Amino acid sequence: MTAKLLLVEDMIVEDEEFHHLNNPADGIKPIVKKYLGTPNHAEQLGNKIFFTDGDAKVEVLIVTNEIIRVRLAPHSVFLEEFSYAVPELPETSVEFTLLENEQEFRVTTPAINCHIRKQDFFISFSDKNDHVTSSDAVPMHWEENTQFGGYYVFCTKTCEEQESFFGLGDKATEFNLRGKRLKNWNTDAYSFGYNQDPLYRSIPFYISVSDGIAHGIFFDNTFKAHFDFGGEDPTKTSFWADGGELQYYYIHGPHMMDVVKNYHLLTGTHPMPPLWALGYHQCRWSYYPENKVRVIANGFRQNRIPCDGIYLDIDYMDGYRCFTWSPKYFPNPKKMIADLAANGFKTVVIIDPGIRVDDNYSVFKEGKEKKYFCRRCDDYFMEGHVWPGRCQFPDFTNPEVRAWWGDLFDDLVETGVAGVWNDMNEPAVFGSGTFPDDVRHQYDGYRGSHRKAHNVYGMQMVRATYEGLRKQMKNKRPFTITRAGYSGVQRYSSVWTGDNVASWEHLKLGNIQLQRLSVSGISFCGTDIGGFSGEPDGELFTRWIQMGAFSPFMRAHSAGDTKEREPWSFGEPYTAINRKFIELRYRLIPYLYSAFWEHHRYGFPILRPVVMHEQEEVSNHFRQDEFTYGDKILICPVLEPGQKSRSVYLPKGKWFNFWTLEMVDGGKEVVVPTPLDIMPIFVKAGSVIPEYPVMQYTGEKEIEEVKLNIYYSDYEVNSFLFEDYGETFAYEQDIYLEKKFVVKGTADKLTIQQSMEGLYTPRYEGYHIKLNGLPFKPTKIVADGKEIATISSNSDKTYEFKFSKNFKKIEIFK
Ligand code: MIG
């Protein structure tokens, strides 16, 4: 109130007109939502077009042929352009036209139209066939925020009767978001429940599919944001935020895949991970002391269960002080890590953002001297309790702080640590949950309160971690994993879904969350296998390992108060089945690595839900169990206890049951037996699936030959294999090999052609080729003009032979 009266008094001095009023506050209009009026003017500046209603301004930016950005400035003053999600707009030249007629202004690119209706400032988008894909239901609007300044900003679009919605990161609800109202505000959600919202990450990007056509909306606003997908009113879709700019990107499809690729064009992809990071990781809160870590590591080797990564949770530190080691539990970390490395294990350590207030602790002292910790609005330090006790928190939105933080990893890297796990970076604070709104942030020079920086805090922390490690590791690929994040976090880290629960419901949720993260830009993701809190029985753990073997990131983890949770902890038959699936994970590493390359280089997600394969079928909008791993292998996890069989939907085309090699026609559901040692896996006909020999860890042995599993098809199918050194950034200088296989069969012949691109030469010489599903018995195999002399035929009608890795063409004759 005071602020308002003062304002009015100022006006009295300046404005003659008010002098005769007894109560000048009567003249002030109450705060209400304001809507855009009518656009009376368009002005073009390069690829931006500005429209105004006389007071508010709207900017339409043509980013690419398929991407248009819309921004609103209530009184014509735009905020400075800056985004953590989109560091740079893609550089493409677009030819567009601006047209004006009686009804509208229309911006047309070779792919889409953006319409600005004169009558009411409604903004809509349509495709080349004038099919409207997205349209305002009310004009963009805002409400002044007297306490913090700025505005609450709102956008409301129409929602079609059969429109479906996907995306938004890791929401713990059905895959299709139709009918839901959800919030983005990074939250430490220990043991989150089904439908609990918000969770750890904020990804303000969704995909709509309506009439078989997909488009995406990326609402690049870091404030607390809300989405309603026909929940309040089935005819409306809305998104709004507590501050910042109403700024969104319309991303055209028509396929979901196009939308996701274009979202990656804006926000980036995950860099290639070190190959070992695709292996199995074992985690626990916590393995200590040192001897326990050694016992666990040896347990893997003794049980012949492959494992590449072992984690140290918070107890490795000295009083939870980041960048220190407990002298009691880990007296000689360098020796321990070296011994683990000699045994094939990479060590990953946890690092939290809270720095203990302690003048005898160098990290605190330095951060304090350099003024790197966050402060409240009145300049007090932001203090809160976390594991180390009373803590202060680096302002990771300050580039100087990020550089300092990155350099703090020099000792850990010197000690031999291969990866870093950033936890508690929502940021989480005991008791209060997170920072108060008034905490100030440098925000890369653009300034802001915690309202604006909260959702990017964790992302900037892991960015500092990743960039620091990359520098300290002299350009070897670092491995990082984070709990919190915002759009674009995939450029710096993998993620896990946080503190889940050892229940069948959470196995189901995890399956959905990973598919959702994957279509929301975060392909390198995994759940805590087995469930973080609570106790899984052997069956649940094994079913989770089976699903986890096909999660881009595979790690088992458990809370401190739970029983032993290693893949052999449940005895037989579980140990043997867990081993079988972890071995399968390792056999398929070259396939996963190739899918990763497709992600990194071309923006394909690694996990692809069924709807992404067949979006035109509305029934597929509600399928959430099965997905493909890359584009060739279809997985359907078993999600119920005691399940003897389950039905699996196969997209159209021909598929081979991975276990029986039976060929099945897709486009329908099939019933598959699911004894405990089987999870339904199908391979697309025509695929070439590369396979490594089972090893106890990646790089245990030199690869002597690569197995190519070829699946017959009577139509043409392409497959890819990516190979490189697996641990440096040489691929950025084109030191890699991208192989393409083309498989095509007829009733009496199968042809496989190979072509290659790139500068890398793998050390192995030959392929071990296995032919699956041939509809005939081969009488002759000719490779590059030479007849193959030795072919072994197996009882399951598969055939094997060896040939040079450089073959160009192999023909198999009936
Ligand atoms: O307050 O570091 O989600 O994975 O084991 C709990 C201890 C802090 C939460 C993480 C969990 C981790 C645990 N952390």
PDB file of N, CA and C in Angstrom, residues 263-346:
ATOM      1  N   TYR A 263      13.801 -28.977 -31.517  1.00  0.00           N
ATOM      2  CA  TYR A 263      14.009 -28.535 -30.136  1.00  0.00           C
ATOM      3  C   TYR A 263      15.496 -28.685 -29.784  1.00  0.00           C
ATOM      4  N   HIS A 264      16.104 -29.788 -30.244  1.00  0.00           N
ATOM      5  CA  HIS A 264      17.541 -29.974 -30.025  1.00  0.00           C
ATOM      6  C   HIS A 264      18.365 -28.942 -30.785  1.00  0.00           C
ATOM      7  N   LEU A 265      17.863 -28.529 -31.925  1.00  0.00           N
ATOM      8  CA  LEU A 265      18.577 -27.498 -32.681  1.00  0.00           C
ATOM      9  C   LEU A 265      18.680 -26.223 -31.828  1.00  0.00           C
ATOM     10  N   LEU A 266      17.638 -25.939 -31.062  1.00  0.00           N
ATOM     11  CA  LEU A 266      17.649 -24.749 -30.200  1.00  0.00           C
ATOM     12  C   LEU A 266      18.474 -24.961 -28.941  1.00  0.00           C
ATOM     13  N   THR A 267      18.294 -26.115 -28.286  1.00  0.00           N
ATOM     14  CA  THR A 267      18.854 -26.281 -26.937  1.00  0.00           C
ATOM     15  C   THR A 267      20.077 -27.195 -26.884  1.00  0.00           C
ATOM     16  N   GLY A 268      20.468 -27.776 -28.003  1.00  0.00           N
ATOM     17  CA  GLY A 268      21.664 -28.609 -28.031  1.00  0.00           C
ATOM     18  C   GLY A 268      21.405 -30.060 -27.672  1.00  0.00           C
ATOM     19  N   THR A 269      22.437 -30.885 -27.850  1.00  0.00           N
ATOM     20  CA  THR A 269      22.326 -32.317 -27.546  1.00  0.00           C
ATOM     21  C   THR A 269      23.412 -32.685 -26.540  1.00  0.00           C
ATOM     22  N   HIS A 270      23.361 -33.918 -26.083  1.00  0.00           N
ATOM     23  CA  HIS A 270      24.406 -34.380 -25.173  1.00  0.00           C
ATOM     24  C   HIS A 270      25.673 -34.645 -25.977  1.00  0.00           C
ATOM     25  N   PRO A 271      26.834 -34.216 -25.462  1.00  0.00           N
ATOM     26  CA  PRO A 271      28.077 -34.573 -26.161  1.00  0.00           C
ATOM     27  C   PRO A 271      28.289 -36.088 -26.083  1.00  0.00           C
ATOM     28  N   MET A 272      29.161 -36.638 -26.891  1.00  0.00           N
ATOM     29  CA  MET A 272      29.419 -38.077 -26.818  1.00  0.00           C
ATOM     30  C   MET A 272      29.962 -38.409 -25.429  1.00  0.00           C
ATOM     31  N   PRO A 273      29.395 -39.432 -24.796  1.00  0.00           N
ATOM     32  CA  PRO A 273      29.874 -39.803 -23.460  1.00  0.00           C
ATOM     33  C   PRO A 273      31.112 -40.676 -23.596  1.00  0.00           C
ATOM     34  N   PRO A 274      31.905 -40.760 -22.536  1.00  0.00           N
ATOM     35  CA  PRO A 274      32.979 -41.762 -22.596  1.00  0.00           C
ATOM     36  C   PRO A 274      32.317 -43.130 -22.701  1.00  0.00           C
ATOM     37  N   LEU A 275      32.903 -44.019 -23.483  1.00  0.00           N
ATOM     38  CA  LEU A 275      32.269 -45.314 -23.740  1.00  0.00           C
ATOM     39  C   LEU A 275      31.932 -46.056 -22.436  1.00  0.00           C
ATOM     40  N   TRP A 276      32.804 -45.940 -21.458  1.00  0.00           N
ATOM     41  CA  TRP A 276      32.578 -46.689 -20.208  1.00  0.00           C
ATOM     42  C   TRP A 276      31.275 -46.273 -19.541  1.00  0.00           C
ATOM     43  N   ALA A 277      30.844 -45.020 -19.766  1.00  0.00           N
ATOM     44  CA  ALA A 277      29.640 -44.529 -19.097  1.00  0.00           C
ATOM     45  C   ALA A 277      28.388 -45.252 -19.591  1.00  0.00           C
ATOM     46  N   LEU A 278      28.509 -45.987 -20.704  1.00  0.00           N
ATOM     47  CA  LEU A 278      27.360 -46.745 -21.194  1.00  0.00           C
ATOM     48  C   LEU A 278      27.293 -48.139 -20.562  1.00  0.00           C
ATOM     49  N   GLY A 279      28.281 -48.460 -19.744  1.00  0.00           N
ATOM     50  CA  GLY A 279      28.265 -49.747 -19.044  1.00  0.00           C
ATOM     51  C   GLY A 279      27.336 -49.694 -17.839  1.00  0.00           C
ATOM     52  N   TYR A 280      27.459 -50.690 -16.990  1.00  0.00           N
ATOM     53  CA  TYR A 280      26.635 -50.761 -15.786  1.00  0.00           C
ATOM     54  C   TYR A 280      27.335 -50.002 -14.658  1.00  0.00           C
ATOM     55  N   HIS A 281      26.541 -49.244 -13.875  1.00  0.00           N
ATOM     56  CA  HIS A 281      27.099 -48.477 -12.755  1.00  0.00           C
ATOM     57  C   HIS A 281      26.481 -48.975 -11.443  1.00  0.00           C
ATOM     58  N   GLN A 282      27.302 -49.082 -10.437  1.00  0.00           N
ATOM     59  CA  GLN A 282      26.801 -49.509  -9.134  1.00  0.00           C
ATOM     60  C   GLN A 282      26.954 -48.375  -8.129  1.00  0.00           C
ATOM     61  N   CYS A 283      25.844 -48.043  -7.485  1.00  0.00           N
ATOM     62  CA  CYS A 283      25.836 -46.924  -6.562  1.00  0.00           C
ATOM     63  C   CYS A 283      25.167 -47.361  -5.264  1.00  0.00           C
ATOM     64  N   ARG A 284      25.335 -46.579  -4.231  1.00  0.00           N
ATOM     65  CA  ARG A 284      24.772 -46.902  -2.933  1.00  0.00           C
ATOM     66  C   ARG A 284      25.039 -45.704  -2.031  1.00  0.00           C
ATOM     67  N   TRP A 285      24.102 -45.430  -1.161  1.00  0.00           N
ATOM     68  CA  TRP A 285      24.337 -44.393  -0.152  1.00  0.00           C
ATOM     69  C   TRP A 285      24.718 -45.104   1.121  1.00  0.00           C
ATOM     70  N   SER A 286      25.918 -45.233   1.543  1.00  0.00           N
ATOM     71  CA  SER A 286      27.125 -45.087   0.750  1.00  0.00           C
ATOM     72  C   SER A 286      27.988 -46.318   0.924  1.00  0.00           C
ATOM     73  N   TYR A 287      28.851 -46.552  -0.044  1.00  0.00           N
ATOM     74  CA  TYR A 287      29.874 -47.573   0.142  1.00  0.00           C
ATOM     75  C   TYR A 287      31.034 -46.916   0.888  1.00  0.00           C
ATOM     76  N   TYR A 288      31.260 -47.299   2.120  1.00  0.00           N
ATOM     77  CA  TYR A 288      32.415 -46.866   2.900  1.00  0.00           C
ATOM     78  C   TYR A 288      32.567 -47.812   4.064  1.00  0.00           C
ATOM     79  N   PRO A 289      33.727 -47.954   4.647  1.00  0.00           N
ATOM     80  CA  PRO A 289      34.988 -47.321   4.248  1.00  0.00           C
ATOM     81  C   PRO A 289      35.547 -47.949   2.974  1.00  0.00           C
ATOM     82  N   GLU A 290      36.764 -47.545   2.676  1.00  0.00           N
ATOM     83  CA  GLU A 290      37.457 -47.994   1.471  1.00  0.00           C
ATOM     84  C   GLU A 290      37.341 -49.505   1.247  1.00  0.00           C
ATOM     85  N   ASN A 291      37.501 -50.257   2.328  1.00  0.00           N
ATOM     86  CA  ASN A 291      37.482 -51.704   2.155  1.00  0.00           C
ATOM     87  C   ASN A 291      36.151 -52.211   1.596  1.00  0.00           C
ATOM     88  N   LYS A 292      35.072 -51.551   2.014  1.00  0.00           N
ATOM     89  CA  LYS A 292      33.751 -51.946   1.513  1.00  0.00           C
ATOM     90  C   LYS A 292      33.700 -51.753  -0.014  1.00  0.00           C
ATOM     91  N   VAL A 293      34.264 -50.641  -0.456  1.00  0.00           N
ATOM     92  CA  VAL A 293      34.269 -50.359  -1.905  1.00  0.00           C
ATOM     93  C   VAL A 293      35.028 -51.467  -2.634  1.00  0.00           C
ATOM     94  N   ARG A 294      36.147 -51.857  -2.071  1.00  0.00           N
ATOM     95  CA  ARG A 294      36.947 -52.929  -2.694  1.00  0.00           C
ATOM     96  C   ARG A 294      36.185 -54.249  -2.704  1.00  0.00           C
ATOM     97  N   VAL A 295      35.489 -54.516  -1.612  1.00  0.00           N
ATOM     98  CA  VAL A 295      34.741 -55.770  -1.529  1.00  0.00           C
ATOM     99  C   VAL A 295      33.653 -55.801  -2.606  1.00  0.00           C
ATOM    100  N   ILE A 296      32.955 -54.687  -2.762  1.00  0.00           N
ATOM    101  CA  ILE A 296      31.895 -54.615  -3.781  1.00  0.00           C
ATOM    102  C   ILE A 296      32.496 -54.808  -5.175  1.00  0.00           C
ATOM    103  N   ALA A 297      33.580 -54.086  -5.433  1.00  0.00           N
ATOM    104  CA  ALA A 297      34.208 -54.186  -6.758  1.00  0.00           C
ATOM    105  C   ALA A 297      34.621 -55.636  -7.021  1.00  0.00           C
ATOM    106  N   ASN A 298      35.242 -56.255  -6.043  1.00  0.00           N
ATOM    107  CA  ASN A 298      35.649 -57.656  -6.228  1.00  0.00           C
ATOM    108  C   ASN A 298      34.446 -58.563  -6.413  1.00  0.00           C
ATOM    109  N   GLY A 299      33.363 -58.216  -5.732  1.00  0.00           N
ATOM    110  CA  GLY A 299      32.138 -58.997  -5.862  1.00  0.00           C
ATOM    111  C   GLY A 299      31.683 -59.073  -7.312  1.00  0.00           C
ATOM    112  N   PHE A 300      31.807 -57.983  -8.026  1.00  0.00           N
ATOM    113  CA  PHE A 300      31.428 -57.992  -9.451  1.00  0.00           C
ATOM    114  C   PHE A 300      32.308 -58.955 -10.227  1.00  0.00           C
ATOM    115  N   ARG A 301      33.600 -58.862  -9.997  1.00  0.00           N
ATOM    116  CA  ARG A 301      34.514 -59.714 -10.769  1.00  0.00           C
ATOM    117  C   ARG A 301      34.323 -61.190 -10.396  1.00  0.00           C
ATOM    118  N   GLN A 302      34.136 -61.444  -9.092  1.00  0.00           N
ATOM    119  CA  GLN A 302      33.938 -62.842  -8.672  1.00  0.00           C
ATOM    120  C   GLN A 302      32.656 -63.422  -9.233  1.00  0.00           C
ATOM    121  N   ASN A 303      31.611 -62.604  -9.231  1.00  0.00           N
ATOM    122  CA  ASN A 303      30.323 -63.077  -9.738  1.00  0.00           C
ATOM    123  C   ASN A 303      30.227 -63.012 -11.252  1.00  0.00           C
ATOM    124  N   ARG A 304      31.286 -62.525 -11.890  1.00  0.00           N
ATOM    125  CA  ARG A 304      31.310 -62.378 -13.351  1.00  0.00           C
ATOM    126  C   ARG A 304      30.107 -61.554 -13.822  1.00  0.00           C
ATOM    127  N   ILE A 305      29.869 -60.439 -13.136  1.00  0.00           N
ATOM    128  CA  ILE A 305      28.818 -59.510 -13.567  1.00  0.00           C
ATOM    129  C   ILE A 305      29.519 -58.229 -14.000  1.00  0.00           C
ATOM    130  N   PRO A 306      29.357 -57.842 -15.282  1.00  0.00           N
ATOM    131  CA  PRO A 306      30.080 -56.670 -15.776  1.00  0.00           C
ATOM    132  C   PRO A 306      29.699 -55.384 -15.033  1.00  0.00           C
ATOM    133  N   CYS A 307      30.677 -54.539 -14.819  1.00  0.00           N
ATOM    134  CA  CYS A 307      30.422 -53.242 -14.185  1.00  0.00           C
ATOM    135  C   CYS A 307      31.560 -52.303 -14.528  1.00  0.00           C
ATOM    136  N   ASP A 308      31.229 -51.053 -14.828  1.00  0.00           N
ATOM    137  CA  ASP A 308      32.232 -50.056 -15.189  1.00  0.00           C
ATOM    138  C   ASP A 308      32.364 -48.930 -14.177  1.00  0.00           C
ATOM    139  N   GLY A 309      31.281 -48.649 -13.440  1.00  0.00           N
ATOM    140  CA  GLY A 309      31.313 -47.451 -12.593  1.00  0.00           C
ATOM    141  C   GLY A 309      30.957 -47.787 -11.167  1.00  0.00           C
ATOM    142  N   ILE A 310      31.691 -47.212 -10.228  1.00  0.00           N
ATOM    143  CA  ILE A 310      31.333 -47.378  -8.819  1.00  0.00           C
ATOM    144  C   ILE A 310      31.282 -45.982  -8.194  1.00  0.00           C
ATOM    145  N   TYR A 311      30.279 -45.762  -7.339  1.00  0.00           N
ATOM    146  CA  TYR A 311      30.003 -44.410  -6.847  1.00  0.00           C
ATOM    147  C   TYR A 311      30.333 -44.251  -5.378  1.00  0.00           C
ATOM    148  N   LEU A 312      30.818 -43.059  -5.047  1.00  0.00           N
ATOM    149  CA  LEU A 312      31.001 -42.701  -3.648  1.00  0.00           C
ATOM    150  C   LEU A 312      29.987 -41.614  -3.313  1.00  0.00           C
ATOM    151  N   ASP A 313      29.077 -41.938  -2.430  1.00  0.00           N
ATOM    152  CA  ASP A 313      28.065 -40.971  -1.979  1.00  0.00           C
ATOM    153  C   ASP A 313      28.661 -40.142  -0.831  1.00  0.00           C
ATOM    154  N   ILE A 314      27.864 -39.277  -0.236  1.00  0.00           N
ATOM    155  CA  ILE A 314      28.384 -38.225   0.659  1.00  0.00           C
ATOM    156  C   ILE A 314      29.340 -38.646   1.772  1.00  0.00           C
ATOM    157  N   ASP A 315      29.339 -39.901   2.169  1.00  0.00           N
ATOM    158  CA  ASP A 315      30.187 -40.283   3.302  1.00  0.00           C
ATOM    159  C   ASP A 315      31.680 -40.376   2.997  1.00  0.00           C
ATOM    160  N   TYR A 316      32.064 -40.197   1.734  1.00  0.00           N
ATOM    161  CA  TYR A 316      33.508 -40.245   1.446  1.00  0.00           C
ATOM    162  C   TYR A 316      34.214 -38.972   1.892  1.00  0.00           C
ATOM    163  N   MET A 317      33.391 -37.924   2.140  1.00  0.00           N
ATOM    164  CA  MET A 317      33.984 -36.622   2.441  1.00  0.00           C
ATOM    165  C   MET A 317      34.313 -36.483   3.927  1.00  0.00           C
ATOM    166  N   ASP A 318      35.052 -35.450   4.224  1.00  0.00           N
ATOM    167  CA  ASP A 318      35.390 -35.134   5.604  1.00  0.00           C
ATOM    168  C   ASP A 318      34.304 -34.199   6.133  1.00  0.00           C
ATOM    169  N   GLY A 319      33.388 -34.719   6.917  1.00  0.00           N
ATOM    170  CA  GLY A 319      32.295 -33.898   7.452  1.00  0.00           C
ATOM    171  C   GLY A 319      31.446 -33.307   6.347  1.00  0.00           C
ATOM    172  N   TYR A 320      31.271 -34.043   5.267  1.00  0.00           N
ATOM    173  CA  TYR A 320      30.461 -33.613   4.118  1.00  0.00           C
ATOM    174  C   TYR A 320      30.992 -32.338   3.452  1.00  0.00           C
ATOM    175  N   ARG A 321      32.250 -32.042   3.667  1.00  0.00           N
ATOM    176  CA  ARG A 321      32.832 -30.856   3.006  1.00  0.00           C
ATOM    177  C   ARG A 321      33.226 -31.259   1.582  1.00  0.00           C
ATOM    178  N   CYS A 322      32.646 -30.573   0.595  1.00  0.00           N
ATOM    179  CA  CYS A 322      32.952 -30.895  -0.799  1.00  0.00           C
ATOM    180  C   CYS A 322      34.443 -30.748  -1.062  1.00  0.00           C
ATOM    181  N   PHE A 323      34.963 -31.595  -1.924  1.00  0.00           N
ATOM    182  CA  PHE A 323      36.372 -31.589  -2.350  1.00  0.00           C
ATOM    183  C   PHE A 323      37.333 -32.018  -1.236  1.00  0.00           C
ATOM    184  N   THR A 324      36.818 -32.710  -0.213  1.00  0.00           N
ATOM    185  CA  THR A 324      37.712 -33.277   0.800  1.00  0.00           C
ATOM    186  C   THR A 324      37.459 -34.784   0.871  1.00  0.00           C
ATOM    187  N   TRP A 325      38.344 -35.499   1.529  1.00  0.00           N
ATOM    188  CA  TRP A 325      38.189 -36.943   1.756  1.00  0.00           C
ATOM    189  C   TRP A 325      38.198 -37.212   3.250  1.00  0.00           C
ATOM    190  N   SER A 326      37.383 -38.125   3.693  1.00  0.00           N
ATOM    191  CA  SER A 326      37.396 -38.529   5.094  1.00  0.00           C
ATOM    192  C   SER A 326      38.707 -39.250   5.372  1.00  0.00           C
ATOM    193  N   PRO A 327      39.528 -38.707   6.271  1.00  0.00           N
ATOM    194  CA  PRO A 327      40.818 -39.363   6.537  1.00  0.00           C
ATOM    195  C   PRO A 327      40.612 -40.724   7.195  1.00  0.00           C
ATOM    196  N   LYS A 328      39.475 -40.868   7.860  1.00  0.00           N
ATOM    197  CA  LYS A 328      39.221 -42.112   8.566  1.00  0.00           C
ATOM    198  C   LYS A 328      38.795 -43.222   7.589  1.00  0.00           C
ATOM    199  N   TYR A 329      37.833 -42.903   6.716  1.00  0.00           N
ATOM    200  CA  TYR A 329      37.301 -43.938   5.829  1.00  0.00           C
ATOM    201  C   TYR A 329      38.101 -44.106   4.540  1.00  0.00           C
ATOM    202  N   PHE A 330      38.710 -43.018   4.078  1.00  0.00           N
ATOM    203  CA  PHE A 330      39.457 -43.081   2.806  1.00  0.00           C
ATOM    204  C   PHE A 330      40.833 -42.441   2.982  1.00  0.00           C
ATOM    205  N   PRO A 331      41.701 -43.131   3.724  1.00  0.00           N
ATOM    206  CA  PRO A 331      43.004 -42.521   4.018  1.00  0.00           C
ATOM    207  C   PRO A 331      43.870 -42.330   2.772  1.00  0.00           C
ATOM    208  N   ASN A 332      43.689 -43.177   1.761  1.00  0.00           N
ATOM    209  CA  ASN A 332      44.542 -43.051   0.569  1.00  0.00           C
ATOM    210  C   ASN A 332      43.700 -43.210  -0.702  1.00  0.00           C
ATOM    211  N   PRO A 333      42.900 -42.182  -1.002  1.00  0.00           N
ATOM    212  CA  PRO A 333      41.979 -42.317  -2.135  1.00  0.00           C
ATOM    213  C   PRO A 333      42.685 -42.567  -3.468  1.00  0.00           C
ATOM    214  N   LYS A 334      43.862 -41.985  -3.623  1.00  0.00           N
ATOM    215  CA  LYS A 334      44.548 -42.128  -4.906  1.00  0.00           C
ATOM    216  C   LYS A 334      44.897 -43.594  -5.168  1.00  0.00           C
ATOM    217  N   LYS A 335      45.364 -44.237  -4.130  1.00  0.00           N
ATOM    218  CA  LYS A 335      45.720 -45.653  -4.248  1.00  0.00           C
ATOM    219  C   LYS A 335      44.454 -46.495  -4.490  1.00  0.00           C
ATOM    220  N   MET A 336      43.413 -46.173  -3.744  1.00  0.00           N
ATOM    221  CA  MET A 336      42.189 -46.954  -3.915  1.00  0.00           C
ATOM    222  C   MET A 336      41.656 -46.820  -5.342  1.00  0.00           C
ATOM    223  N   ILE A 337      41.611 -45.575  -5.825  1.00  0.00           N
ATOM    224  CA  ILE A 337      41.062 -45.341  -7.167  1.00  0.00           C
ATOM    225  C   ILE A 337      41.938 -46.010  -8.228  1.00  0.00           C
ATOM    226  N   ALA A 338      43.250 -45.985  -8.004  1.00  0.00           N
ATOM    227  CA  ALA A 338      44.159 -46.634  -8.958  1.00  0.00           C
ATOM    228  C   ALA A 338      43.926 -48.148  -8.961  1.00  0.00           C
ATOM    229  N   ASP A 339      43.750 -48.714  -7.764  1.00  0.00           N
ATOM    230  CA  ASP A 339      43.496 -50.160  -7.693  1.00  0.00           C
ATOM    231  C   ASP A 339      42.169 -50.508  -8.359  1.00  0.00           C
ATOM    232  N   LEU A 340      41.169 -49.677  -8.108  1.00  0.00           N
ATOM    233  CA  LEU A 340      39.868 -49.910  -8.746  1.00  0.00           C
ATOM    234  C   LEU A 340      40.020 -49.824 -10.266  1.00  0.00           C
ATOM    235  N   ALA A 341      40.775 -48.833 -10.712  1.00  0.00           N
ATOM    236  CA  ALA A 341      40.960 -48.640 -12.159  1.00  0.00           C
ATOM    237  C   ALA A 341      41.659 -49.860 -12.757  1.00  0.00           C
ATOM    238  N   ALA A 342      42.624 -50.393 -12.024  1.00  0.00           N
ATOM    239  CA  ALA A 342      43.341 -51.568 -12.527  1.00  0.00           C
ATOM    240  C   ALA A 342      42.385 -52.758 -12.638  1.00  0.00           C
ATOM    241  N   ASN A 343      41.347 -52.712 -11.857  1.00  0.00           N
ATOM    242  CA  ASN A 343      40.341 -53.770 -11.863  1.00  0.00           C
ATOM    243  C   ASN A 343      39.168 -53.413 -12.797  1.00  0.00           C
ATOM    244  N   GLY A 344      39.325 -52.315 -13.548  1.00  0.00           N
ATOM    245  CA  GLY A 344      38.317 -51.957 -14.552  1.00  0.00           C
ATOM    246  C   GLY A 344      37.194 -51.069 -14.057  1.00  0.00           C
ATOM    247  N   PHE A 345      37.352 -50.443 -12.905  1.00  0.00           N
ATOM    248  CA  PHE A 345      36.279 -49.575 -12.387  1.00  0.00           C
ATOM    249  C   PHE A 345      36.656 -48.107 -12.493  1.00  0.00           C
ATOM    250  N   LYS A 346      35.674 -47.305 -12.924  1.00  0.00           N
ATOM    251  CA  LYS A 346      35.817 -45.862 -12.883  1.00  0.00           C
ATOM    252  C   LYS A 346      35.124 -45.383 -11.605  1.00  0.00           C
TER     253      LYS A 346
END
